[in-house]
Short mmCIF file of C-alpha atoms in Angstrom, two decimals:
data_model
loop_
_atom_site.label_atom_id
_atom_site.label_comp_id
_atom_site.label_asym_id
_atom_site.label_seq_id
_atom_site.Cartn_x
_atom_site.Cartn_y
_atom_site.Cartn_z
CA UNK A 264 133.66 125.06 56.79
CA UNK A 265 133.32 127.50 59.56
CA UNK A 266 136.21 129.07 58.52
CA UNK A 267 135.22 129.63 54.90
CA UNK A 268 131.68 130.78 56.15
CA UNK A 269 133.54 133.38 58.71
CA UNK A 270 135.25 134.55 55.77
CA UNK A 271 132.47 135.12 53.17
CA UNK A 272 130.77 136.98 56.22
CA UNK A 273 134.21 139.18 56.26
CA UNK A 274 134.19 139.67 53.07
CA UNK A 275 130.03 140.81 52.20
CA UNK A 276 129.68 142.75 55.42
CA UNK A 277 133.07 144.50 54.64
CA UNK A 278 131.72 145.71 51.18
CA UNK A 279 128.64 146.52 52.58
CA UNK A 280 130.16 148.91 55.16
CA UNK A 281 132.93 150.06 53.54
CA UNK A 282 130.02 151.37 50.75
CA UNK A 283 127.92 152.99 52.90
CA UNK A 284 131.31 154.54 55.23
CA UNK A 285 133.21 156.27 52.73
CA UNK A 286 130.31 158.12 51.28
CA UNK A 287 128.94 159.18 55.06
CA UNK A 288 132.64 160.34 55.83
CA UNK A 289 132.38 162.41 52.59
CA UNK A 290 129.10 163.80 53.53
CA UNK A 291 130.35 164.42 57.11
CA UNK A 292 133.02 166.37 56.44
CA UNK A 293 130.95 168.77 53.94
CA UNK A 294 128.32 168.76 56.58
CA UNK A 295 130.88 170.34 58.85
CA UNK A 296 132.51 172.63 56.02
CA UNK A 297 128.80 174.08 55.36
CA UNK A 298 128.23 174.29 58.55
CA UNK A 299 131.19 176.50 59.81
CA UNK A 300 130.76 178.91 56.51
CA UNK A 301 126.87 179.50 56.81
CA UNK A 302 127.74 180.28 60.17
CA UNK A 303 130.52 183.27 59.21
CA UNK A 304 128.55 184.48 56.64
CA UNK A 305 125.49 185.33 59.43
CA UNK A 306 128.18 186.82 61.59
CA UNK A 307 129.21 189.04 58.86
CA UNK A 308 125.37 189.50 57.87
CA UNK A 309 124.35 190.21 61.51
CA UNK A 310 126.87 193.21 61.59
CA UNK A 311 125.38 195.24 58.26
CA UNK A 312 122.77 196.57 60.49
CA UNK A 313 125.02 197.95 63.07
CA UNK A 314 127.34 199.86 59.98
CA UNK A 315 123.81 201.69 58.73
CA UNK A 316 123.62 203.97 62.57
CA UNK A 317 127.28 204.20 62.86
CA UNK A 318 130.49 203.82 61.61
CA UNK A 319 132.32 204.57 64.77
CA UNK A 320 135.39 202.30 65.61
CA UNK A 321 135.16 201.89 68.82
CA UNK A 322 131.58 200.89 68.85
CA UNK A 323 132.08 199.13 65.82
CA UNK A 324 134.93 197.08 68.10
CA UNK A 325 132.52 196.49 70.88
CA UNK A 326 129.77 195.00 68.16
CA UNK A 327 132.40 192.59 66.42
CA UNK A 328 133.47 191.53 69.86
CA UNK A 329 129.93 190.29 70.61
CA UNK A 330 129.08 189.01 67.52
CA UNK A 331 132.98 187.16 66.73
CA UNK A 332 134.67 186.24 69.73
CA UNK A 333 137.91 184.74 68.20
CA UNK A 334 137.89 188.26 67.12
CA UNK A 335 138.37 187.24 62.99
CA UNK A 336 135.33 189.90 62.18
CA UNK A 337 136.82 192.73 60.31
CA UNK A 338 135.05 196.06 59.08
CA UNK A 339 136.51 197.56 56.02
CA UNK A 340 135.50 201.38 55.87
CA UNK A 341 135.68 203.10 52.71
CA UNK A 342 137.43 206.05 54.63
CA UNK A 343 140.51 204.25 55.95
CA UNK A 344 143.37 201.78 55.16
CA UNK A 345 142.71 198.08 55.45
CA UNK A 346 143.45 196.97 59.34
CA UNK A 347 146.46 194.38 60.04
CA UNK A 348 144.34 191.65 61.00
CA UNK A 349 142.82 191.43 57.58
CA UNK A 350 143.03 187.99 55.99
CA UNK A 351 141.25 189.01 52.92
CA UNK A 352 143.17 188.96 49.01
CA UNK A 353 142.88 192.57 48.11
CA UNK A 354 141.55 191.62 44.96
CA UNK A 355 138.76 190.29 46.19
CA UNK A 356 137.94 193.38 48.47
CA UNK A 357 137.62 195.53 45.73
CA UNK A 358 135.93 193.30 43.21
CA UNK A 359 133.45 192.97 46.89
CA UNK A 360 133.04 197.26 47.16
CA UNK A 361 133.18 197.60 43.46
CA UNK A 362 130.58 194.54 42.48
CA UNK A 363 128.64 195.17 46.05
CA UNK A 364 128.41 191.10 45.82
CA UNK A 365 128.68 188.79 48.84
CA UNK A 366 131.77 187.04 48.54
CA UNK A 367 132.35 183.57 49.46
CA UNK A 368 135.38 181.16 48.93
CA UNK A 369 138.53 178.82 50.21
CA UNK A 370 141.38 181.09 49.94
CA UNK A 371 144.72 179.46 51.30
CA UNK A 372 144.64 178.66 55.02
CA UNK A 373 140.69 178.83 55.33
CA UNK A 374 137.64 179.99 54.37
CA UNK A 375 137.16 184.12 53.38
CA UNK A 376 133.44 185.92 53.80
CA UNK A 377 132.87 189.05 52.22
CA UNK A 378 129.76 190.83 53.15
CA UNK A 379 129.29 194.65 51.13
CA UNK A 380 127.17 197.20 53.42
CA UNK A 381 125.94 200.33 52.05
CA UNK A 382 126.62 203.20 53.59
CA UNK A 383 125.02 207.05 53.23
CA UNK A 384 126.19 209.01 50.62
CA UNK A 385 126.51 205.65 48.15
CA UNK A 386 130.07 204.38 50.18
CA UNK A 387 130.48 200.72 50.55
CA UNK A 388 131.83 199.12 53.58
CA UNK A 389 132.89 195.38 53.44
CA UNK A 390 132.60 193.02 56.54
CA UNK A 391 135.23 189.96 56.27
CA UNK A 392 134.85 187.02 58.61
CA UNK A 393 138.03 184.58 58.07
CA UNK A 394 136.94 180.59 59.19
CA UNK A 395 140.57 178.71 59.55
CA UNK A 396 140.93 175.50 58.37
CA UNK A 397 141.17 173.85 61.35
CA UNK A 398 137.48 174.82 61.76
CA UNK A 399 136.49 173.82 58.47
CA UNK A 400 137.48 170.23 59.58
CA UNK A 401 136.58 170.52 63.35
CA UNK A 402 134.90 167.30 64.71
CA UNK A 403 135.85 165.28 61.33
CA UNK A 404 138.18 163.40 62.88
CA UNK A 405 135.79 162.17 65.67
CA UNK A 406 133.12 161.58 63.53
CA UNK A 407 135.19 159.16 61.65
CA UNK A 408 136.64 157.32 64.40
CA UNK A 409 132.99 156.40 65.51
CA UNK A 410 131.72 155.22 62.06
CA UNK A 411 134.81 153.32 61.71
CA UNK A 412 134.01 152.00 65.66
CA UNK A 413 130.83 150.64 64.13
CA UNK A 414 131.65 149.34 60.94
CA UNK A 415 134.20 146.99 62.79
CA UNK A 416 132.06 146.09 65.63
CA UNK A 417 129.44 145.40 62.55
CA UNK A 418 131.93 143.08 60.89
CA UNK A 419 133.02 141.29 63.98
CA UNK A 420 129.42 140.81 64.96
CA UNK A 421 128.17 139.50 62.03
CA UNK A 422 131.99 136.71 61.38
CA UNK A 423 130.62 135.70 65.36
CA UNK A 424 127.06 135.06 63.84
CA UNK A 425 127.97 133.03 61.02
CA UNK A 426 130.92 131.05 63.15
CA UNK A 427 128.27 130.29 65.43
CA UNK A 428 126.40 129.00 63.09
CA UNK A 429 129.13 127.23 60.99
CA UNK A 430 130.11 125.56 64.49
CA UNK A 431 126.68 123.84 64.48
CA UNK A 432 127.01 122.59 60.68
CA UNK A 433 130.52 121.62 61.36
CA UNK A 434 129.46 119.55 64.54
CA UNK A 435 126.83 117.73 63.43
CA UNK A 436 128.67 116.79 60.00
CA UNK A 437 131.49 115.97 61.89
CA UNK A 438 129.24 113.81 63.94
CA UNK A 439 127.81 111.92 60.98
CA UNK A 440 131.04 111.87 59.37
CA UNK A 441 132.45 109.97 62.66
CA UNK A 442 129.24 107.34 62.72
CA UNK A 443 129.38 106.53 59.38
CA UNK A 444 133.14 106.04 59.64
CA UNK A 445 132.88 103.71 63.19
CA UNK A 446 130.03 102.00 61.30
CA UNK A 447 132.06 101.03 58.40
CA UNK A 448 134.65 99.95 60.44
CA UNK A 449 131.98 97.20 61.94
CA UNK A 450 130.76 99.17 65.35
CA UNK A 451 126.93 98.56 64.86
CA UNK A 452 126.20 100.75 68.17
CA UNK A 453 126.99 103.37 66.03
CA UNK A 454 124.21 106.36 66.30
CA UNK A 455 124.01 109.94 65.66
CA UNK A 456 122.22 112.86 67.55
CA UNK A 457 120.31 114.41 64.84
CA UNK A 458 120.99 118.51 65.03
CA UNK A 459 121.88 121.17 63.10
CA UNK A 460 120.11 122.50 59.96
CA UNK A 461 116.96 120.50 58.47
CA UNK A 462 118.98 119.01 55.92
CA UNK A 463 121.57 117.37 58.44
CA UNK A 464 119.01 116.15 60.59
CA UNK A 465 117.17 114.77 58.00
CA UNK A 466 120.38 112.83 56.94
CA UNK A 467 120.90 111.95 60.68
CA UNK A 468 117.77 110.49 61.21
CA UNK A 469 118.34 108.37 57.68
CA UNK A 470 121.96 107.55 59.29
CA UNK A 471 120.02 106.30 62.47
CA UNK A 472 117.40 104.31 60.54
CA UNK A 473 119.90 102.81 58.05
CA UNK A 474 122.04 101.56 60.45
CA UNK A 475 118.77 100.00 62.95
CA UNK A 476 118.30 98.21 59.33
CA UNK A 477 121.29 96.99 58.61
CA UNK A 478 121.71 95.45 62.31
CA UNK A 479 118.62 93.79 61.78
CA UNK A 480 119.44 92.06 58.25
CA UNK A 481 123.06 90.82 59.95
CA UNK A 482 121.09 89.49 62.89
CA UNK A 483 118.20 87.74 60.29
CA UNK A 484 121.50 86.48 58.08
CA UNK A 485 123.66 85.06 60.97
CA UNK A 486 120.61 83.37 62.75
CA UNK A 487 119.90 81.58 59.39
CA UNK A 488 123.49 80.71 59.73
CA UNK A 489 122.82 78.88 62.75
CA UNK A 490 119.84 77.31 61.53
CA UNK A 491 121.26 75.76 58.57
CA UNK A 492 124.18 74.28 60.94
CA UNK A 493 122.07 73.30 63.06
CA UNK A 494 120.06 70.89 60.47
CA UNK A 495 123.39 69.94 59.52
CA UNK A 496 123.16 67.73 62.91
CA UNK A 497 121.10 65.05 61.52
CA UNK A 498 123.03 63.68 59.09
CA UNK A 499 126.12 64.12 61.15
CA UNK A 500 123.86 61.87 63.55
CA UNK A 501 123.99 59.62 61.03
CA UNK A 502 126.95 59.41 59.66
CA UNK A 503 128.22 58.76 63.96
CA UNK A 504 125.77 55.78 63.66
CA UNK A 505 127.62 54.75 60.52
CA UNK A 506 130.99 54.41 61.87
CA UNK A 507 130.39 52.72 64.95
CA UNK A 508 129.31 50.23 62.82
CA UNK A 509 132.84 50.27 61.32
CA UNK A 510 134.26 49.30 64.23
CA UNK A 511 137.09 46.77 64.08
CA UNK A 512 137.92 47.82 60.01
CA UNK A 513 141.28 49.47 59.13
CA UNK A 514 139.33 52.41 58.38
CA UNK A 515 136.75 53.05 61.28
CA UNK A 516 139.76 54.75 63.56
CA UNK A 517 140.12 57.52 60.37
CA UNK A 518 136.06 57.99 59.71
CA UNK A 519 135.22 58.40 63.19
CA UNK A 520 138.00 61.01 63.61
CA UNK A 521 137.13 62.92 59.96
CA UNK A 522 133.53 62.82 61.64
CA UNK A 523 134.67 64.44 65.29
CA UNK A 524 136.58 67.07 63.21
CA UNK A 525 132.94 68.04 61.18
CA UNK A 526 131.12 67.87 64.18
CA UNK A 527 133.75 70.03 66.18
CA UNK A 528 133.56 72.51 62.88
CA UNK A 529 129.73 72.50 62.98
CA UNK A 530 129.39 73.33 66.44
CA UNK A 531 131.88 76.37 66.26
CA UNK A 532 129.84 77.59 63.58
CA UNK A 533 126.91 77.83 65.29
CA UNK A 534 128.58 79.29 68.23
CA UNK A 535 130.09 81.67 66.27
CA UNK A 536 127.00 82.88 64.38
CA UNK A 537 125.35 83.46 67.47
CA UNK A 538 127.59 85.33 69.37
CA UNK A 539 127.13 89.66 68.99
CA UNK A 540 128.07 91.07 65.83
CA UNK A 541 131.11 91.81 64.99
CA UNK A 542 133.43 95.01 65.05
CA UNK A 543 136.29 94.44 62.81
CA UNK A 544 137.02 91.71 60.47
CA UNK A 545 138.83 88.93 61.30
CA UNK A 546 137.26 89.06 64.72
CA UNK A 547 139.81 91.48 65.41
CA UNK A 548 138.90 95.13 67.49
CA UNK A 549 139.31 98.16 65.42
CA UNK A 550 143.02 99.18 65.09
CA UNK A 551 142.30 102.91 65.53
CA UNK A 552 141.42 101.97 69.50
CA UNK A 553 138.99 100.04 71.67
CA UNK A 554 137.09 101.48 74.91
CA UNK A 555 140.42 101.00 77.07
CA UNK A 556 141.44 103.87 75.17
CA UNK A 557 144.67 101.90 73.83
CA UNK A 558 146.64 103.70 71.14
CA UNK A 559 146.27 102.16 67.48
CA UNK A 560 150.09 100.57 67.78
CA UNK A 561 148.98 99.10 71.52
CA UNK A 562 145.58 97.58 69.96
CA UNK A 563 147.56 95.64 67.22
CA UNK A 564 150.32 94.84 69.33
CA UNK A 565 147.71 93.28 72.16
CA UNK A 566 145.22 91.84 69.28
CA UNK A 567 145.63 87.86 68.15
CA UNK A 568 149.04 86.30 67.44
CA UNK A 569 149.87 82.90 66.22
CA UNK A 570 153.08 81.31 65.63
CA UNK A 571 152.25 80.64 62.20
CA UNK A 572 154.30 77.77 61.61
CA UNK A 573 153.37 75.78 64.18
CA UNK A 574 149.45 76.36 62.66
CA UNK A 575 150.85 75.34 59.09
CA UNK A 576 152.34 72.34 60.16
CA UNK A 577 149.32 71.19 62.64
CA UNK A 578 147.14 71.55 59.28
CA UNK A 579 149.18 70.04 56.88
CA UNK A 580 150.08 66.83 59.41
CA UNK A 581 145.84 66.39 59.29
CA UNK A 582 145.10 66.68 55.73
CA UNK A 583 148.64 64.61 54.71
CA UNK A 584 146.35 61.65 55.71
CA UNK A 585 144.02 62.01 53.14
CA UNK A 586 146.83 63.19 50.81
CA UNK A 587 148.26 59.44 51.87
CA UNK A 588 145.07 57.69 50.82
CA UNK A 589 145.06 59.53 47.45
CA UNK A 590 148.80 58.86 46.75
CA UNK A 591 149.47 62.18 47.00
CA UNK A 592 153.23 63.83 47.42
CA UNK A 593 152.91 66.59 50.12
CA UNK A 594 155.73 68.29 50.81
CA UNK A 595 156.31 70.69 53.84
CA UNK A 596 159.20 73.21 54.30
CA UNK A 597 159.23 75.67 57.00
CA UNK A 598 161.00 78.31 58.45
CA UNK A 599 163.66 77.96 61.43
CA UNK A 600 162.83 81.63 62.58
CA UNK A 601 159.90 83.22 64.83
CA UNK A 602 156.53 83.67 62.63
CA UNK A 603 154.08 85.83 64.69
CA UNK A 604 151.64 86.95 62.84
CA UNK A 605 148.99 89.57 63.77
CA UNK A 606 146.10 86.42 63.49
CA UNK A 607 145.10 83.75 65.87
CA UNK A 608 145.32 79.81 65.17
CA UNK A 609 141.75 79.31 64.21
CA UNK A 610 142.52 82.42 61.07
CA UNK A 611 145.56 80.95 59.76
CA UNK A 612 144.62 77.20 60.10
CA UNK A 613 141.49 78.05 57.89
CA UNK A 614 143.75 79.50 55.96
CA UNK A 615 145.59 76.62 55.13
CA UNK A 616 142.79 74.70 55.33
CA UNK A 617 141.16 76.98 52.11
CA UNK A 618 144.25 76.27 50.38
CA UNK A 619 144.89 73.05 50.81
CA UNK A 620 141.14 72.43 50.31
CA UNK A 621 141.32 73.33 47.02
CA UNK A 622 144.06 70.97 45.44
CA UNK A 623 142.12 67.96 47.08
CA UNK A 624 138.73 69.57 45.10
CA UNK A 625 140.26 70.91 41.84
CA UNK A 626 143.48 68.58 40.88
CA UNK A 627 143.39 64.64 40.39
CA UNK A 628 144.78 61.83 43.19
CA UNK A 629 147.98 61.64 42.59
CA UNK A 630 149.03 65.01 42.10
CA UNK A 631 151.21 66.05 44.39
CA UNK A 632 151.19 69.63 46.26
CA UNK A 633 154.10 71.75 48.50
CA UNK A 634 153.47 73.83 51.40
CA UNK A 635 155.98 76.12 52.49
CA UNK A 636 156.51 79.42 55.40
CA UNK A 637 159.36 81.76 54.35
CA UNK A 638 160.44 84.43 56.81
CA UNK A 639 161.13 87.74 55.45
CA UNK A 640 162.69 90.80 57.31
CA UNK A 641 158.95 92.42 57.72
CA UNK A 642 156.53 89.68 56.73
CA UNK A 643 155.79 85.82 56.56
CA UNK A 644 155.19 83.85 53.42
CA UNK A 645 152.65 80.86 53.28
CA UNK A 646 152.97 79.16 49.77
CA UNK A 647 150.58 76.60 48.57
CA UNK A 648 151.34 74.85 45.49
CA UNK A 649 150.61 72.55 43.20
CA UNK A 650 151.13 69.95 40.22
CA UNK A 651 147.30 70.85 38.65
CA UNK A 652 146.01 72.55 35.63
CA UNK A 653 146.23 75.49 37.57
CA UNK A 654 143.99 79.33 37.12
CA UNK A 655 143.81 80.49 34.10
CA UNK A 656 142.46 83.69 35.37
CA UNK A 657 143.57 84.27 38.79
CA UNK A 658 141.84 87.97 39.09
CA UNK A 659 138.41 86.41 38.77
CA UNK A 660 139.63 83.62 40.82
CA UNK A 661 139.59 86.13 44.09
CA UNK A 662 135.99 86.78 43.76
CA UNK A 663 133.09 84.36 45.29
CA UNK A 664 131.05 82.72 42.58
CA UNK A 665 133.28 84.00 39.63
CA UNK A 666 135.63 81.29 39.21
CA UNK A 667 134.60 78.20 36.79
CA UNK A 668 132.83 75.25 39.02
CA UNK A 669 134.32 77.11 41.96
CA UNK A 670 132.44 79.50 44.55
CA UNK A 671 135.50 81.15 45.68
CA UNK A 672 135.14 81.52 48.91
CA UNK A 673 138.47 79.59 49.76
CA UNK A 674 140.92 82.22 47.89
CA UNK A 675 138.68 84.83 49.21
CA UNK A 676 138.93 83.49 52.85
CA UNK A 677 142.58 83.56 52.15
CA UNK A 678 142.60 87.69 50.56
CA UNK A 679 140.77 88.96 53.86
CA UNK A 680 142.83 86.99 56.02
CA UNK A 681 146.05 88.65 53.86
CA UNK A 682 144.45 92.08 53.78
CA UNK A 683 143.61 92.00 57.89
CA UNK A 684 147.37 90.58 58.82
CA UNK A 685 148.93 93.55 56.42
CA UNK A 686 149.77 91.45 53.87
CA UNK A 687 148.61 90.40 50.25
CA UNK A 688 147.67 87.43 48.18
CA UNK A 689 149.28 86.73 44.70
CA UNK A 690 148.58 83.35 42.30
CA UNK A 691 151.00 82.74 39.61
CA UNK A 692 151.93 79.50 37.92
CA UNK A 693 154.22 76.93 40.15
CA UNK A 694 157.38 74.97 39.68
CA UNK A 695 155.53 71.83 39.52
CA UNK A 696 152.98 72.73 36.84
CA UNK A 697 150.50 73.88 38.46
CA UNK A 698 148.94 76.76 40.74
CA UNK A 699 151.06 79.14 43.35
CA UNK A 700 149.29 80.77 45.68
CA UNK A 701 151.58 83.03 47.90
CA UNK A 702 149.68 84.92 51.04
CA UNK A 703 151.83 87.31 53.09
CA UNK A 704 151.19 88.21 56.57
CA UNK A 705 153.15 91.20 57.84
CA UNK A 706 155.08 90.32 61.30
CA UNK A 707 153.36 90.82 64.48
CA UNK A 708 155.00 94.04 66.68
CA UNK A 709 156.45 92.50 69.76
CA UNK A 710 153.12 92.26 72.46
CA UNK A 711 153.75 95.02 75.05
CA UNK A 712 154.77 94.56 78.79
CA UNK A 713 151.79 94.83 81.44
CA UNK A 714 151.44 98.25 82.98
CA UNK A 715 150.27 99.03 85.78
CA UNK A 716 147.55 101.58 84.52
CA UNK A 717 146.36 99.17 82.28
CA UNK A 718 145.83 96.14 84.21
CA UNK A 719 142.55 97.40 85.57
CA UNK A 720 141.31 98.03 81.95
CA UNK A 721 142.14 95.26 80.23
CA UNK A 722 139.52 93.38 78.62
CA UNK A 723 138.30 89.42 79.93
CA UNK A 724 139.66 86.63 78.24
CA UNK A 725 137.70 85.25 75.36
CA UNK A 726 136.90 81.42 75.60
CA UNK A 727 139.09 79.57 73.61
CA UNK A 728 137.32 77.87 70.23
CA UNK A 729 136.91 78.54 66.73
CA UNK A 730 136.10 82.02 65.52
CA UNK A 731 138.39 82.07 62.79
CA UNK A 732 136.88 83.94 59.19
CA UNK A 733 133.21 84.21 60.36
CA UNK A 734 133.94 88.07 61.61
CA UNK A 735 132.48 87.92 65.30
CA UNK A 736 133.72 89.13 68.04
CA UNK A 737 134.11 86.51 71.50
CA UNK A 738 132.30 88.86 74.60
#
């Protein structure tokens, strides 16, 4: 922007000078033209006086010396020959004696004045005064070199004025345009100085208010969060009460462990949604750089990493109990080589958790499912399938409350996880009848040696717990 204001200043303060410069130089140099003729024909004027008392050479001489002293005033005497120093077209003299008309034109080399005198006894004498052309133009040249001074000191002045004034535009767009990116990247701090022109601090003080808003609706949402786990308690309370009641059945050992796994879920929730707002999704820190001033390759590299293997088969060894009881066949296949993936444990087991979730909700007992972790060159491969009715319409299957008796969060827990790992999520129909849901996570960069430098900077260890797809950040 400031360079396209800089250049329409250029451009309209060129025109404008270059309109009113060539016309002055024009009437400069006629100025100077007029100037050095009017002034031979009064030297030739002056000297008619002086030819009415005498016609005497030699005091003729010392009058032309006084009056000319470049010595170009010549007396032409009706008596005598025309004198060698005469720059004058005879035609001209004689038309000036014969006519007895002042005479005056550009003849080559200058500028000729004729000036008839008449003398006793009806004779005409003719005074010439010759104006070279180097007078004609005298003090041109220097006129136009100062016009042309201050037409470009004009034109530089007025680009500096409107940089000047682009620079504050550009700055204070560029300063929105950086808030409004860090704020859609999940930085809530995110705040604008409102300057420049009316308009952009009227947009910067909407900026400012819009994002004080927007803080206070997450805060409202994820303390309503908490309070909704948190009533979750008493029939959790409950349900505790219930199985030590159990005790001594085949299935007390299994209830009271489903009912520490809820409880442990419950109360990460509400940890979770009362920590500070997030920056990033995923829980992850924006890849572009965090306050240690890490590079965006050094951010990813030091963010979460799982083995996610290990996660998968932690998951499916938990929920292959209650596959068990429904005389499910789970099968698990997974890959001999390294699987980091750019998530932590708590991301990709509620991953697999989403997935796995869903066959138990949406197929009969008895069907049976497969989970698999392929290792590409560049990416890891977490299949879920099963032997169900599958999705007729996986694209509406990826948004929440689209999908038929479904809210579809679990797919869409899934897609973000996908989407923050580098990866993507596809559904297709499976070998076994039913649905295939393949999410790819792009390998984790190896995680960087300590330096030095960095030590000092690097950020405290979060507490170790469930953070997983809720978006917050540990402090």
């Amino acid at each position: 922007m400031r360079r396209s204001l800089a250049g329409v200043a250029l451009a309209v303060t060129s025109m404008v000078a270059l309109s009113f410069l060539i016309p002055l130089a024009a009437l400069v140099m006629s100025l100077v033209k007029e100037q050095a003729v009017t002034a031979a024909e009064q030297r030739a004027a002056a000297l008619a006086p002086v030819l009415t008392l005498t016609t005497d050479p030699s005091a003729l001489r010392e009058s032309t010396a006084g009056l000319d002293a470049a010595d170009r005033l010549v007396v032409h005497l009706p008596d005598s020959g025309p004198p060698g120093s005469s720059k004058a077209p005879r035609a001209l003299l004689e038309r000036a004696q014969r006519g007895r008309e002042a005479i005056s034109q550009e003849i080559p080399g200058g500028w000729i004045c004729l000036q008839p005198v008449v003398l006793p006894g009806d004779r005409v004498a003719v005074v010439e005064n010759f104006v070279p052309e180097r007078e004609l133009t005298h003090g041109v040249k220097e006129s136009w070199a100062v016009m042309l001074f201050l037409a470009v000191g004009l034109i530089g002045g007025s680009v500096l004025v409107a940089d000047r004034l682009g620079a504050k535009v550009v700055r204070s767009s560029r300063q929105l345009a950086q808030a409004s990116r860090a704020l859609g990247q999940g930085d809530l701090d995110a705040r604008v100085e409102p300057m420049g022109p009316p308009e952009l601090r009227d947009a910067g003080v909407a900026f400012n208010a819009m994002a004080r808003r927007m803080t206070e609706l997450l805060a409202v949402e994820r303390e309503l969060v908490a309070d909704l786990s948190h009533r979750l308690r008493t029939p959790l309370t409950a349900l505790h009460l219930a199985s030590e009641r159990m005790v001594g059945t085949p299935e007390s050992a299994r209830v009271e462990a489903a009912v520490g796994e809820l409880e442990s879920e419950l109360q990460a929730i509400i940890a979770a949604a009362r920590t500070p707002l997030a920056v990033g999704p995923m829980g992850q820190g924006m890849l572009s750089g965090d306050a240690s001033g890490d590079s965006p390759a050094a951010a990813k590299a030091s963010g979460p990493r799982c083995e996610a293997a290990d996660v998968v088969r932690r998951r499916t060894t938990f929920w292959s109990v209650l596959a068990e009881q429904q005389n499910r066949s789970c099968t698990l296949a997974l890959a001999q080589e390294p699987t980091t993936v750019g998530l932590s444990d708590d991301d990709i087991a509620a991953v697999v958790d989403a997935l796995i979730g869903n066959v138990f909700r949406h197929t009969a007992p008895g069907t049976p499912f497969a989970v698999h972790v392929v290792r590409t060159a560049q990416a890891v491969k977490l299949v879920v399938e099963d032997g169900g009715p599958g999705i007729p319409r996986p694209d509406r299957a990826l948004t929440r409350g689209s999908s038929s008796g479904s809210t579809g969060l679990g797919l869409d827990i899934a897609r973000r996880a996908a989407t923050v790992a580098g990866g993507s999520m596809h559904i297709s129909r499976s070998r076994l009848g039913g649905a295939h849901i393949a999410v790819t996570f792009a390998l984790a960069p190896s995680a960087p040696s300590a330096h030095p430098s960095r030590m000092s900077r690097r950020r405290p260890a979060w507490p170790r717990g469930r953070r997983g797809l809720w978006g917050l950040r540990r402090n």
